[in-house]
Structure formats: structure tokens, C-alpha cells
mmCIF file of C-alpha atoms in Angstrom:
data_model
loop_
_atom_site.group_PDB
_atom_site.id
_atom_site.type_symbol
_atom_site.label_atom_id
_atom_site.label_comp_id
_atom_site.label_asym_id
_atom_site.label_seq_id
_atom_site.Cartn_x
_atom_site.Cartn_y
_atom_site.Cartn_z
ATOM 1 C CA UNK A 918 -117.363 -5.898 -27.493
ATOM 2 C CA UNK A 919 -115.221 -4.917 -24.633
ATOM 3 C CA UNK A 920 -111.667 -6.708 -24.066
ATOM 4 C CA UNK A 921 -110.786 -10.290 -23.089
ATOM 5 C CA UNK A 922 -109.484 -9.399 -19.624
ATOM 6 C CA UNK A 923 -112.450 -8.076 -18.426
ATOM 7 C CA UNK A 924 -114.593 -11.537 -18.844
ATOM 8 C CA UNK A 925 -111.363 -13.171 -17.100
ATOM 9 C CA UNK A 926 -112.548 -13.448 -13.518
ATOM 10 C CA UNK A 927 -116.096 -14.158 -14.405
ATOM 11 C CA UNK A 928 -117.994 -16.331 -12.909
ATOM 12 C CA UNK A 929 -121.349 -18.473 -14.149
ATOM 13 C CA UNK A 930 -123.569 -15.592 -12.221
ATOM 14 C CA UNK A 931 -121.665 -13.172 -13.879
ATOM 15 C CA UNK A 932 -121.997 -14.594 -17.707
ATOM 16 C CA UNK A 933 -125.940 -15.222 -17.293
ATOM 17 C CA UNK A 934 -126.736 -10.905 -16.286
ATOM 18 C CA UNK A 935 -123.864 -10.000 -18.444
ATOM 19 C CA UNK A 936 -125.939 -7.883 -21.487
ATOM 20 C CA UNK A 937 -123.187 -8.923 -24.172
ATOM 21 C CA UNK A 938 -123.119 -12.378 -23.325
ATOM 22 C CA UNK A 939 -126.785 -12.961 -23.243
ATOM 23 C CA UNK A 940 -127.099 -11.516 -26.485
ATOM 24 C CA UNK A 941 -124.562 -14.066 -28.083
ATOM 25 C CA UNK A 942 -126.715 -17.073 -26.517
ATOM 26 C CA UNK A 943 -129.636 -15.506 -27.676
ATOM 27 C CA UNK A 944 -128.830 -13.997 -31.372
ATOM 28 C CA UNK A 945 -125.757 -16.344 -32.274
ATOM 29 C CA UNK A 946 -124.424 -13.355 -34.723
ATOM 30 C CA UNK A 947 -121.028 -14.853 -35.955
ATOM 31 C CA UNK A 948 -119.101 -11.850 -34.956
ATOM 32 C CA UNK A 949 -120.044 -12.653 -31.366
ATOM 33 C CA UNK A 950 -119.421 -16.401 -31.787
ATOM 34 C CA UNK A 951 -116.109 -15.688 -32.740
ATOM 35 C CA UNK A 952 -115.045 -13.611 -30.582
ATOM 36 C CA UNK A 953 -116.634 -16.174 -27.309
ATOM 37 C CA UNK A 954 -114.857 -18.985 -29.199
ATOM 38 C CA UNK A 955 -111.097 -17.327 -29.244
ATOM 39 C CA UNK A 956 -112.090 -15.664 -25.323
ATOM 40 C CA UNK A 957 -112.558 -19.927 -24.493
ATOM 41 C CA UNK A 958 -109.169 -20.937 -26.293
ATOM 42 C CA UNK A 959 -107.592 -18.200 -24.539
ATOM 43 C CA UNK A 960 -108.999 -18.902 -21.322
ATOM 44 C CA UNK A 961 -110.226 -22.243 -21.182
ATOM 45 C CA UNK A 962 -110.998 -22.721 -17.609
ATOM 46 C CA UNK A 963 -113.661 -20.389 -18.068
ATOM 47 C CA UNK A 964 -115.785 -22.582 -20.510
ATOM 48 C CA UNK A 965 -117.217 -24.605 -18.333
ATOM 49 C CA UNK A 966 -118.705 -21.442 -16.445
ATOM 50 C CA UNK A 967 -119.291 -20.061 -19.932
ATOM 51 C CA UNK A 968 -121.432 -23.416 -20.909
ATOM 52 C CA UNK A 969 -123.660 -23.634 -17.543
ATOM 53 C CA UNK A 970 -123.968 -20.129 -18.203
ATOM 54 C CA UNK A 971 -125.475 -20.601 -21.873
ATOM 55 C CA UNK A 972 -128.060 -23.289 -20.028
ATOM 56 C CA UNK A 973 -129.016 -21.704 -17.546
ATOM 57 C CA UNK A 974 -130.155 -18.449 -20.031
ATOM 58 C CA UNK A 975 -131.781 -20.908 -22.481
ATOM 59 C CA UNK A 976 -133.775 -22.773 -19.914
ATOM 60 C CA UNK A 977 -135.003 -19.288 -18.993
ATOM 61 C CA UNK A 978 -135.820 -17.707 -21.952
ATOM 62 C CA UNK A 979 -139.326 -18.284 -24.291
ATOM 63 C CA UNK A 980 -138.860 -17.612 -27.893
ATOM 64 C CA UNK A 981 -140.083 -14.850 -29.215
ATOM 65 C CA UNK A 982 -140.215 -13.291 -33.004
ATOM 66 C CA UNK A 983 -137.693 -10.645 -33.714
ATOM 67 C CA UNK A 984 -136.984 -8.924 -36.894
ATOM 68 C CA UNK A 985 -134.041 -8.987 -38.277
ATOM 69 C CA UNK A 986 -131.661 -6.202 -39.478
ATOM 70 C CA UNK A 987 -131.976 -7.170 -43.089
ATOM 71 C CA UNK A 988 -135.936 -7.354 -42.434
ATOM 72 C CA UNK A 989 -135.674 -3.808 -40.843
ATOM 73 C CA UNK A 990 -134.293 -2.743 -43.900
ATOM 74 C CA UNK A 991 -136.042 -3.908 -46.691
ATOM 75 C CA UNK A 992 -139.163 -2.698 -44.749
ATOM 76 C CA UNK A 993 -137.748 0.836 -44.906
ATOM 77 C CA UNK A 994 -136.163 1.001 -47.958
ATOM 78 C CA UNK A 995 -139.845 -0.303 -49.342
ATOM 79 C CA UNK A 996 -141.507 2.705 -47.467
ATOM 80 C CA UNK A 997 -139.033 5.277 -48.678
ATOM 81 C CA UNK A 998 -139.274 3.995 -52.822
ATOM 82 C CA UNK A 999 -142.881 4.340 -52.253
ATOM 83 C CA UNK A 1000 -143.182 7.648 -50.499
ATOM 84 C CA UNK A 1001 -140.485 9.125 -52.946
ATOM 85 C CA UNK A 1002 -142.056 7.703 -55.781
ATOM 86 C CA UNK A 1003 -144.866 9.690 -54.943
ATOM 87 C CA UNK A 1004 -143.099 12.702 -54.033
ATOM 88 C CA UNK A 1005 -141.146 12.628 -57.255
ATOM 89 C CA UNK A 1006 -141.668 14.485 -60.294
ATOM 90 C CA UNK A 1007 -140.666 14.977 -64.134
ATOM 91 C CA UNK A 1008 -137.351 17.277 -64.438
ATOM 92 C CA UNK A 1009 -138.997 20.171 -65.704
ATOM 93 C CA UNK A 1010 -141.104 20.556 -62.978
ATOM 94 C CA UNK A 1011 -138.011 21.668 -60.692
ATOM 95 C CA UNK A 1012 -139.254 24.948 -60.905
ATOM 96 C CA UNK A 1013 -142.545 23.947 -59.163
ATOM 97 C CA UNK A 1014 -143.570 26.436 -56.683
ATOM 98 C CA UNK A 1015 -141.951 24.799 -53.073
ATOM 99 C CA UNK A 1016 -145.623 25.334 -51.347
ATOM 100 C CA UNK A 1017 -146.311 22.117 -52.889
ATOM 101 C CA UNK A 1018 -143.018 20.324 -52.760
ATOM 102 C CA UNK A 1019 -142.767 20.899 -48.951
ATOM 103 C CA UNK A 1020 -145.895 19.083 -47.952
ATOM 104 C CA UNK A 1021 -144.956 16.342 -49.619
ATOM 105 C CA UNK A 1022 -141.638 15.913 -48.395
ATOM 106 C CA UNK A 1023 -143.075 16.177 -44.864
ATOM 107 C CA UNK A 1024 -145.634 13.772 -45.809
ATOM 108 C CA UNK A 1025 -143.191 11.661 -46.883
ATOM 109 C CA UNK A 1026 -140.818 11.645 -43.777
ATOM 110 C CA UNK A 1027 -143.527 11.081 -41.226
ATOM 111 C CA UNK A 1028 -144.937 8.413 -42.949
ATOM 112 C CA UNK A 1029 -141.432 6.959 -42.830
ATOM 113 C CA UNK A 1030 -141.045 7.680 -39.283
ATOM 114 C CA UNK A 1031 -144.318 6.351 -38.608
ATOM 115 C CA UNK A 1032 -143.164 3.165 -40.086
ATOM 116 C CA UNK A 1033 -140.278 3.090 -37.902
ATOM 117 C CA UNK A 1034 -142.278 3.763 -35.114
ATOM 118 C CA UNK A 1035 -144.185 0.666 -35.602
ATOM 119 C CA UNK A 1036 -141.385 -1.691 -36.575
ATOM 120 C CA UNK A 1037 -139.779 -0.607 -32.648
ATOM 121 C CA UNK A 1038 -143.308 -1.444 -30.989
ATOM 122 C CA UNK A 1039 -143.461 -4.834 -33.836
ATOM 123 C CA UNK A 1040 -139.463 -5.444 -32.621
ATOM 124 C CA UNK A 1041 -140.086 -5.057 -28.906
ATOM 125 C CA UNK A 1042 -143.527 -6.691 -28.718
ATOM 126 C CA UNK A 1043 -144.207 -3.752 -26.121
ATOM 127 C CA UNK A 1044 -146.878 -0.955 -25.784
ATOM 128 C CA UNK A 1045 -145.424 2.859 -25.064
ATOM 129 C CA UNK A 1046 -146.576 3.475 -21.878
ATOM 130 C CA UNK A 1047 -146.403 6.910 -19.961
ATOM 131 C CA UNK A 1048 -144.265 6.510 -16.499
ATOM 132 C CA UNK A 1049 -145.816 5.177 -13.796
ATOM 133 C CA UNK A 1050 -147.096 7.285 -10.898
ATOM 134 C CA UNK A 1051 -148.084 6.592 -7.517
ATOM 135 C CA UNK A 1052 -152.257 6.213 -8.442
ATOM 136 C CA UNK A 1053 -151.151 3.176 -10.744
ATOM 137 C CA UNK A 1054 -150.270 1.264 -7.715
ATOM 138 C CA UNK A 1055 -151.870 -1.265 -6.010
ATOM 139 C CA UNK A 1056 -151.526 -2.324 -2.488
ATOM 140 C CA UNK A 1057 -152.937 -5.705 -1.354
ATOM 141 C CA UNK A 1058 -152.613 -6.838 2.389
ATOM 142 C CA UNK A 1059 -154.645 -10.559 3.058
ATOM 143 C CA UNK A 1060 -156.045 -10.729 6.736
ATOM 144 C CA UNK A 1061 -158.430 -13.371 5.728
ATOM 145 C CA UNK A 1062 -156.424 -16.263 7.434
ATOM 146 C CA UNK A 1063 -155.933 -18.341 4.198
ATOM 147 C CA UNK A 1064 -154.028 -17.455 1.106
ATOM 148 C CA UNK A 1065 -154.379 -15.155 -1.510
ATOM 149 C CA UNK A 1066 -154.312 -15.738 -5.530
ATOM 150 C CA UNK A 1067 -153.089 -12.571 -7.427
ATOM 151 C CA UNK A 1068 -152.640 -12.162 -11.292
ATOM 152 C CA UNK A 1069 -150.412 -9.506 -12.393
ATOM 153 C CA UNK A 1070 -151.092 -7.835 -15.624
ATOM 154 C CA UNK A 1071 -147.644 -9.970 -17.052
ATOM 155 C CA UNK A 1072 -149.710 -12.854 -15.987
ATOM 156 C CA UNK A 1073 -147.240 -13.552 -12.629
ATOM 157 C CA UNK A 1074 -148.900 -15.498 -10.448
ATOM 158 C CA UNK A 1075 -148.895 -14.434 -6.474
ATOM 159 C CA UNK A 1076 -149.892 -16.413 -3.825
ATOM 160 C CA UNK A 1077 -149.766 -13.888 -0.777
ATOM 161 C CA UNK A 1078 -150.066 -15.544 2.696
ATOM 162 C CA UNK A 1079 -151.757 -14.477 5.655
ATOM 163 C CA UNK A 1080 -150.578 -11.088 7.177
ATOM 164 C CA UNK A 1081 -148.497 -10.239 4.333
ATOM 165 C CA UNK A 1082 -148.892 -7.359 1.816
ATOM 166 C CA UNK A 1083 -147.699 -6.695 -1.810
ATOM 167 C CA UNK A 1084 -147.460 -3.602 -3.678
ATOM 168 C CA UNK A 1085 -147.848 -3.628 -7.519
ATOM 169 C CA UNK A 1086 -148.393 -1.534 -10.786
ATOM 170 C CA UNK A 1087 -151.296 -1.814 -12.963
ATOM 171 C CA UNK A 1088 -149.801 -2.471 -15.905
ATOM 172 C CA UNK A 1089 -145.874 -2.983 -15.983
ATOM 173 C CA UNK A 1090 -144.617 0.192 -17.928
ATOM 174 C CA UNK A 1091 -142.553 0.214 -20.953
ATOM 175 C CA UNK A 1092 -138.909 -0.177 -18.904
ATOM 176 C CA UNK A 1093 -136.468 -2.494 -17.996
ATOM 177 C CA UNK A 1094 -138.074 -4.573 -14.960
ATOM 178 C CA UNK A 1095 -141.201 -5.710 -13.559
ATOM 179 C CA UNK A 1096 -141.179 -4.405 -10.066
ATOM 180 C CA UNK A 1097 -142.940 -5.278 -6.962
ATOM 181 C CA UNK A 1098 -142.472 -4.986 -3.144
ATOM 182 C CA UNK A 1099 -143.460 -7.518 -0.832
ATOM 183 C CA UNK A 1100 -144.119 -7.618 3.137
ATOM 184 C CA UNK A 1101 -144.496 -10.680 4.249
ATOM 185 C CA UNK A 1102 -144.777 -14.309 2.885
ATOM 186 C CA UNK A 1103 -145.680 -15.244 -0.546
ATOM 187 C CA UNK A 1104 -144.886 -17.604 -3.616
ATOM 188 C CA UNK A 1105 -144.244 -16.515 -6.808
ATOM 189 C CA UNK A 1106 -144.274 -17.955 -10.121
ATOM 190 C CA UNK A 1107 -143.210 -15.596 -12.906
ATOM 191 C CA UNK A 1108 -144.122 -15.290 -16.498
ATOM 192 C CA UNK A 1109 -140.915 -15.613 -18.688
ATOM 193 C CA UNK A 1110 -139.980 -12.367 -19.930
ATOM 194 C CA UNK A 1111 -136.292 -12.806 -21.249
ATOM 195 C CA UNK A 1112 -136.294 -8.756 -21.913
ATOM 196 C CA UNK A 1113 -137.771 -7.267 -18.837
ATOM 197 C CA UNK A 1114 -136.524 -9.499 -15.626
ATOM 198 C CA UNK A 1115 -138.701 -9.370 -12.509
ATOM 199 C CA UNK A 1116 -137.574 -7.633 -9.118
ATOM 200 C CA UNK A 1117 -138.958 -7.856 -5.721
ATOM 201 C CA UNK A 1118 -137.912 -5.718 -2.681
ATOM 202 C CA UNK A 1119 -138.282 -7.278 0.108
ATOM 203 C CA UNK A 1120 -136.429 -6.260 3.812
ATOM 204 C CA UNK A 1121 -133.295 -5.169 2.446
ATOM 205 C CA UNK A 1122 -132.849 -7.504 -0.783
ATOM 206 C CA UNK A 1123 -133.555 -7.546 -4.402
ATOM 207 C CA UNK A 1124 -134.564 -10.779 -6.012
ATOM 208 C CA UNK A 1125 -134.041 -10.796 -9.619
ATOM 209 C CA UNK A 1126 -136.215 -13.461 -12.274
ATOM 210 C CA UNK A 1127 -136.492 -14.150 -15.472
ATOM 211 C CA UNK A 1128 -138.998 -16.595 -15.358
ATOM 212 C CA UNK A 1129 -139.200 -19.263 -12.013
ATOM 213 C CA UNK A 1130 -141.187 -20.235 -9.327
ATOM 214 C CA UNK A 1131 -139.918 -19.450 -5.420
ATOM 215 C CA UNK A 1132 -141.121 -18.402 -2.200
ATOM 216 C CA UNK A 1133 -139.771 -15.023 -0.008
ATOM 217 C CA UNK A 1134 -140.143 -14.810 3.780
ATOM 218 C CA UNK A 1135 -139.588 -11.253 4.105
ATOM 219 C CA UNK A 1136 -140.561 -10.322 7.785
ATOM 220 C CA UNK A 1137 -141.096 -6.817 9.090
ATOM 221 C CA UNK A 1138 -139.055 -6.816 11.765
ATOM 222 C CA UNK A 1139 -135.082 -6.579 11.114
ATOM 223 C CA UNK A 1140 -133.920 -9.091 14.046
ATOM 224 C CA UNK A 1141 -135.642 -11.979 11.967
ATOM 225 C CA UNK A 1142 -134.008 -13.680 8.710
ATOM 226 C CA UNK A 1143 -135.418 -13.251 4.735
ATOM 227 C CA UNK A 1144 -134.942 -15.679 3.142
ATOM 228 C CA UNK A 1145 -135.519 -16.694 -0.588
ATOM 229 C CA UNK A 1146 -136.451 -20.175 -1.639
ATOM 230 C CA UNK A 1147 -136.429 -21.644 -4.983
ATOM 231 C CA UNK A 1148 -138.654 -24.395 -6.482
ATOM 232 C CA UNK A 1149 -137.347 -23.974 -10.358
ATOM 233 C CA UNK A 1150 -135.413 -22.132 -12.224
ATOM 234 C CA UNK A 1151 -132.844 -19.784 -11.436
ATOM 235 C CA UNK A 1152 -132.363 -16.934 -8.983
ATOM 236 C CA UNK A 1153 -130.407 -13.383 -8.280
ATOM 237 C CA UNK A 1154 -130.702 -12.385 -4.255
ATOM 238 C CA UNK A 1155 -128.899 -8.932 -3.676
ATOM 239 C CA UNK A 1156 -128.633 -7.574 -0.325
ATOM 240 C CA UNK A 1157 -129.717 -3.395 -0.769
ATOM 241 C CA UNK A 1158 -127.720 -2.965 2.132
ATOM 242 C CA UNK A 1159 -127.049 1.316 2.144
ATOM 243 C CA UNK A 1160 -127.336 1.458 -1.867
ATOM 244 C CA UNK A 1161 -130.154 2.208 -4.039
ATOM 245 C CA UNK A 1162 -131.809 -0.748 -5.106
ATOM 246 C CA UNK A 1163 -130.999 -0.216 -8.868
ATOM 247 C CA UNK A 1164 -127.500 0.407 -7.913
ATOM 248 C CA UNK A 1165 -127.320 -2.674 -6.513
ATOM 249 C CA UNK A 1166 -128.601 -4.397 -9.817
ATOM 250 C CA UNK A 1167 -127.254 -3.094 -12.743
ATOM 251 C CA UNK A 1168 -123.474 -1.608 -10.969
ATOM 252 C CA UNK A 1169 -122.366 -2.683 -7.815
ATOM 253 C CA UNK A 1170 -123.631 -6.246 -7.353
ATOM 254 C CA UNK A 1171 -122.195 -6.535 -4.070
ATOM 255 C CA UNK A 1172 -122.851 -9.926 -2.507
ATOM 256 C CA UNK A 1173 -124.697 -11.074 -4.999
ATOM 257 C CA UNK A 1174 -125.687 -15.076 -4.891
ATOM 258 C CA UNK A 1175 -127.499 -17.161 -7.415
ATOM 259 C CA UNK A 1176 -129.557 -19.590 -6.843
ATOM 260 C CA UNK A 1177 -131.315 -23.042 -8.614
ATOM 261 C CA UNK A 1178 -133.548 -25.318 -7.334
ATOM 262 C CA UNK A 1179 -133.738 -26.750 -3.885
ATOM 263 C CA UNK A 1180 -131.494 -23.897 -2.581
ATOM 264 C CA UNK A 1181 -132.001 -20.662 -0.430
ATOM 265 C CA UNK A 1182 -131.006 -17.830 0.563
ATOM 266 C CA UNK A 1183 -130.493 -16.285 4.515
ATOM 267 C CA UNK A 1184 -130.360 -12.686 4.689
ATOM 268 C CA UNK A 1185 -129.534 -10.885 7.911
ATOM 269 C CA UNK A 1186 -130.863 -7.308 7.244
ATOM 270 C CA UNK A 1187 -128.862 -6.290 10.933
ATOM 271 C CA UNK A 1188 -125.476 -7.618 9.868
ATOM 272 C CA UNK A 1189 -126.086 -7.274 6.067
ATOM 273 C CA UNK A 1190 -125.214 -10.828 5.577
ATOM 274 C CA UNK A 1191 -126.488 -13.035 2.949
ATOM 275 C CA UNK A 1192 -125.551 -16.764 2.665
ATOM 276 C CA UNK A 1193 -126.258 -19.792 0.245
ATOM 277 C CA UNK A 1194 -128.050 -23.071 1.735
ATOM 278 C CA UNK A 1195 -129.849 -26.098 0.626
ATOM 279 C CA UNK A 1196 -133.484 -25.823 1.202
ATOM 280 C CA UNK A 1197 -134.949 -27.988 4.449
ATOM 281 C CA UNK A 1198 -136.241 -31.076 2.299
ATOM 282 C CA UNK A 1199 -135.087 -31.214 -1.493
ATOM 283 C CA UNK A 1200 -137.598 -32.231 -3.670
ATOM 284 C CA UNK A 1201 -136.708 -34.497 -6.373
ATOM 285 C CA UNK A 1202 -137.336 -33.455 -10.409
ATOM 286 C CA UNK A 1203 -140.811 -34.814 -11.497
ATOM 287 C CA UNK A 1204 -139.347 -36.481 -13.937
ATOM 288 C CA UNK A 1205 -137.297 -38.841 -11.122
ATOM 289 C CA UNK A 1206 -137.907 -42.790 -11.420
ATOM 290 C CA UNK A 1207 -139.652 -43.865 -8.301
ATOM 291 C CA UNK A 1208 -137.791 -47.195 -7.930
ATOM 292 C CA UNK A 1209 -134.113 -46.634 -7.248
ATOM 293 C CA UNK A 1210 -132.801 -50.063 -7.127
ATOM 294 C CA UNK A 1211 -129.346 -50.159 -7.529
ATOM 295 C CA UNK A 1212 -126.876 -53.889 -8.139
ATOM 296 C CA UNK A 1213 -123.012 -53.398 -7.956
ATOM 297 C CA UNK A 1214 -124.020 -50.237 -9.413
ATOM 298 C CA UNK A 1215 -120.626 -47.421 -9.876
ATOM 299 C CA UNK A 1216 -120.858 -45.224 -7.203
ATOM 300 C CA UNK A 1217 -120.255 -42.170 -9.742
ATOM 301 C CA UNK A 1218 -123.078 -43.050 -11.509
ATOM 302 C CA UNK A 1219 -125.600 -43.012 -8.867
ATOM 303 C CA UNK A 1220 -123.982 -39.886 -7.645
ATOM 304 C CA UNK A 1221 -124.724 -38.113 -10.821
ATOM 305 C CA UNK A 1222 -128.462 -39.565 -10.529
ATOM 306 C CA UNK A 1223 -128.704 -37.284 -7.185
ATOM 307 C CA UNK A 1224 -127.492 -34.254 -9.344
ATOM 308 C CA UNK A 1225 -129.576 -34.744 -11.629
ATOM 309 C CA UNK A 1226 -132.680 -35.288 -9.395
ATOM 310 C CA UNK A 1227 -132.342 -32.598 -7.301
ATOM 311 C CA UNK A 1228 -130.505 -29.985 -9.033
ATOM 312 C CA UNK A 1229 -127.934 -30.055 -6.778
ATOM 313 C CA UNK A 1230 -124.103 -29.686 -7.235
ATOM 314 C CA UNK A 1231 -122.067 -32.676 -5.319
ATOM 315 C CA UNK A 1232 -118.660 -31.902 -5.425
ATOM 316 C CA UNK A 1233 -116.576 -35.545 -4.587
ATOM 317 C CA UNK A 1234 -113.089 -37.070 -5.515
ATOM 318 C CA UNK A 1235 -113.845 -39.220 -8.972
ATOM 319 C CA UNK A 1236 -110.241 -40.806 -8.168
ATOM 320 C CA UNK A 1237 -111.325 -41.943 -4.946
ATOM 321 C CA UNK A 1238 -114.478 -43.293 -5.814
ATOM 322 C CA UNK A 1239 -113.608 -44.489 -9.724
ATOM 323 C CA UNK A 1240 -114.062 -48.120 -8.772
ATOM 324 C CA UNK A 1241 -116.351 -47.950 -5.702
ATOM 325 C CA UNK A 1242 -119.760 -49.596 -5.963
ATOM 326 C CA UNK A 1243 -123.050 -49.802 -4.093
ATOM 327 C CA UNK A 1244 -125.936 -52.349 -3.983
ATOM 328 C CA UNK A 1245 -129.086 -50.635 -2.196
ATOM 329 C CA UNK A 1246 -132.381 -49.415 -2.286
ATOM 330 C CA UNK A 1247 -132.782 -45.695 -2.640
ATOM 331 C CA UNK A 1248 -136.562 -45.449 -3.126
ATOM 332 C CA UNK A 1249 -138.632 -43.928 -1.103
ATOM 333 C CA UNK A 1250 -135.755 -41.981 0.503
ATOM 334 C CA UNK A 1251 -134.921 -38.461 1.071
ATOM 335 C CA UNK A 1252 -131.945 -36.818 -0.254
ATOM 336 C CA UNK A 1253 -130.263 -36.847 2.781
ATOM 337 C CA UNK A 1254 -131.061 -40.312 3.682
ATOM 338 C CA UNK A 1255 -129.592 -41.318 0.511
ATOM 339 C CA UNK A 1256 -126.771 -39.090 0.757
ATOM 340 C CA UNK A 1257 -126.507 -41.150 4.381
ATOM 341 C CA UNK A 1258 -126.607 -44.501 3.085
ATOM 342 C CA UNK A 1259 -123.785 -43.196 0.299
ATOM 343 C CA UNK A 1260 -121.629 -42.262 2.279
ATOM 344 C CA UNK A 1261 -121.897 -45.361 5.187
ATOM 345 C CA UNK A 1262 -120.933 -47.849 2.226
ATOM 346 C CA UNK A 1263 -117.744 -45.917 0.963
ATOM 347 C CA UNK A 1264 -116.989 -44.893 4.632
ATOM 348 C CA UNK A 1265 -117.378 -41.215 3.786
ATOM 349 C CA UNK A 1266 -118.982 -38.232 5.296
ATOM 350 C CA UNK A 1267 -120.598 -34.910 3.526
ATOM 351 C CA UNK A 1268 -121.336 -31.711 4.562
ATOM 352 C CA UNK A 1269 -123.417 -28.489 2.642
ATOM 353 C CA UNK A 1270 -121.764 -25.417 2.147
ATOM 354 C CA UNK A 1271 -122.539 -22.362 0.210
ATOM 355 C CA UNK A 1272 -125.912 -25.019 -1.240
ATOM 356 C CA UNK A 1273 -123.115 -27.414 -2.214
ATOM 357 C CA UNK A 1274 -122.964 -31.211 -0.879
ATOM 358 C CA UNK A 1275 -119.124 -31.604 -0.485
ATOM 359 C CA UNK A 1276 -118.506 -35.576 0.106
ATOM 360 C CA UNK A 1277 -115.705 -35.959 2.410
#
């Protein structure tokens, strides 16, 4: 585990693609829950990134069956007792003539290796695959005029729009990504894979998944905006900018944003600028009460409501608004209309910046 001081400038983004720290959330060994516990005492104001952090990667991840160390073991050790069991034989035949003691000793180890062999492909739930080349590609480009369904072999789901194009492997080979390249418009919603996160290049950024649904305007020509939208989940957006797009992923990181629901990203392939906004019309959780009624009701409260409903982070004075109330009718309203009528009552303004609403 490497040293304190170099999780001390960390940010939520940071935690969630950090290997060592997604391993923690995911395995909960007690060596690494001891040594996250003394990093939060010793840096405290790092726990709340730490514990956003820890949701976000759970609300990503599907559970999947791994075997344990200990299983690992007793799985070998059971292959080698049997295989030299089999090999063995009474002292006095030591001086057996070795062309028969050979063959069974390599009988013995590949059968162990084999075994080993097929605990990795049991452990990693994945098929050895030879490397991709170019002829297991495939390029789709819809000129039909109305959108396009694709399936990927993960079971991704692509809806390509009209003049757009999207380049794809057959079958996603045994590595560390799911890759594909888009031109164009399309939607995406992504099969969770917590081992293998999903990349597409599109106009000079990489937009890194686990497992969400959002939409990439990625237009051919550099004098127009990309931009990345997302619907659920959570989001990486890297500008490639003059690196190679793995550099950007797994070293450099330069620029990096992350994004949740109801926000986007802006990239500006000419100045290699990439910013953080809210999307044009936030759309409430489904899971949001239609009738939003509200009698002398604290103003914190309904505040946290908004959060709630639209994913969105509000960033506001509790002193100043501790013992302010409000008695309206939200329903039927959009966010910002809410936000409007908010704001009127405690004589407030708000503004969004970097996808935050900062009440003024």
C-alpha cells in the first residue's frame, strides 16, 4: 500500500479510479480497512471525499463470485495430494528406472497447471482471447434518417443517430477496457463491468464507464463543441489533447472531470478546453413525489429534496438559512423554476458553476 501523503490531495474523482482504493470498497480485507481507517484519523477532511467515493463505486459495481485465497488453496493443495498420491511409490522402489518416474512427474505438474489455468479463467469470469486485429472490427455509419439500435457483444446498448458512425470489436478481448470510437451522435447505456471499464474516443476525449447511461455529441469538425451528457450514473471525460489516449487514462489524467447525473461536459478540441455544466433541463429521479406541497416547511429541508431529486450538488450557507421557511407549490415545476421561486422567498440569487448550483 503506498504512503499516506500520497492519498493527501485526493480528491472524490481521484479515490473512485484509484486501483488500491477500489479494491478496499470492493474486497474489505482488514489489512486495507485499517490502514483507510488510520489515513481518515490522520486526515479527516478527506473522509467525506473518501465516503462519496465508496458510493459512487458501489452504485457502479454488480456483484460477481470470486474465489477466495483460502478457496484457491485448498483447490490446489487437493490437486497436488491427488496427483502425488498417484505419482508416489513404496521406498524400495527408489531405484525405479527414471523413464517411468519422469512421465509421471510431468503428468503430474500439468495437470496442476491445468488446474490453475482454470481457477484464473473461473476467478476472472473471462475467456483468453487472442489480440484483436483490424478484421475484428466493425464499422457502422446510419444514413437511414432515424436511429440506430446496436448490441455489443458485452451487451452495451448503442443508439447511433443519423449521420453518425461507430467503430467496434467483435468480441471485447481479454484486456483492461471495452473500447469503441464514435463519430457523431449517439446514446449509450453500458453493461456494468466493474473489471473492464468502457472507453469511447470521440474528437479529442476519452469517456470512461463502468456501467451508465449518457449521450456524446462528438462532431467532425474541430470548430464545433463535444460534449458528454449523463442520464445515470457516473462519468470520466478526458481531453486526449497531444497524448496517447491510454496515457491520458491510466498516467497523466490531465483535466480530467467527473460527472453524475444531469451534468455535462463542453470540450473545445481547438483550445483543448473542457468544462463542467448542468445539463439544459434536469430531469428529476423516477423515484421523485409528484406533489411538492410544501407548509412553513425549513428551507434546508426542501433544499436537500432538490439534491436528492436531481442529483445535483447545491452548495448554500446552512447559517443563513437555519431558520428560513417556505410555503409553496413546487409541482409541476422545473428545477430552475423551483430553484427561482427558492430563492425570491429568502431574497437570494444562484448561479451554476463547474455543474454546481451555488445559492447566493
Amino acid at each position: 500500500m503506498e504512503d499516506f501523503q500520497n492519498y493527501r490531495h485526493y480528491k472524490t474523482q481521484d479515490f473512485v479510479w484509484d486501483d488500491a482504493f477500489r479494491s478496499w470498497v470492493l474486497e474489505s480485507k482488514p489489512e486495507d480497512t485499517l490502514y483507510w481507517t488510520q489515513f481518515m484519523v490522520q486526515f479527516p477532511d478527506r473522509e467525506a471525499e473518501i465516503n462519496l467515493a465508496k458510493d459512487i463505486i458501489l452504485r457502479m459495481t454488480v456483484n460477481e463470485p470470486v474465489l477466495s485465497e483460502t478457496e484457491i488453496h485448498d483447490i490446489t493443495e487437493r490437486v497436488m495430494q491427488k496427483t502425488s498420491s498417484s505419482a508416489s511409490r513404496p521406498k524400495n522402489t527408489a531405484r525405479a528406472s527414471w523413464k517411468t518416474s519422469v512421465p509421471i512427474g510431468i503428468a503430474a505438474l500439468a495437470f496442476a497447471v491445468a488446474i490453475v489455468l482454470l481457477i484464473h479463467i473461473m476467478q476472472t469470469g473471462k475467456h483468453t482471447t487472442s489480440q484483436l486485429t483490424e478484421s475484428t472490427f466493425t464499422t457502422k455509419t446510419n444514413s437511414s434518417g432515424h436511429p440506430m439500435e446496436i448490441i455489443l457483444a458485452d451487451q452495451s446498448k448503442i443508439i447511433l443517430e443519423n449521420e453518425s458512425s461507430i467503430r467496434y470489436p467483435q468480441a471485447f478481448a481479454d484486456n483492461d477496457f471495452r473500447e469503441v470510437h464514435l463519430t457523431g451522435n449517439a446514446f449509450f447505456e453500458v453493461a456494468k463491468d466493474a473489471s473492464r471499464p468502457f472507453l469511447v474516443y470521440s474528437n479529442g476525449i476519452v469517456t470512461k464507464v463502468l456501467g451508465t447511461s449518457f449521450r456524446i455529441h462528438a462532431p467532425k469538425s474541430d470548430d464545433e463543441r463535444s460534449i458528454v451528457e449523463v442520464v445515470s450514473g457516473v462519468v470520466a471525460v478526458y481531453p486526449v489533447g497531444d497524448h496517447k489516449p491510454q496515457e491520458v487514462i491510466t498516467k497523466n489524467r490531465v483535466g480530467e472531470v467527473i460527472l453524475t447525473r444531469n451534468q455535462k461536459a463542453e470540450y473545445s478540441k481547438t483550445r483543448n478546453n473542457l468544462v463542467t455544466v448542468l445539463v439544459d433541463d434536469p430531469i428529476p429521479a423516477v423515484t421523485t413525489r409528484a406533489t411538492q406541497r410544501f407548509v412553513n416547511h425549513p428551507i434546508l429541508d426542501i433544499l436537500d429534496v432538490l439534491k436528492s431529486d436531481y442529483g445535483i450538488d447545491i452548495i448554500h450557507d446552512d447559517h443563513l438559512l437555519v431558520n428560513r421557511t417556505l410555503t409553496a407549490d413546487l409541482s409541476g415545476l422545473t428545477m430552475y423554476q423551483k430553484l427561482d421561486v427558492i430563492c425570491q422567498a429568502i431574497n437570494a440569487s444562484y448561479e451554476v458553476i463547474d455543474g454546481k448550483i451555488i445559492i447566493l
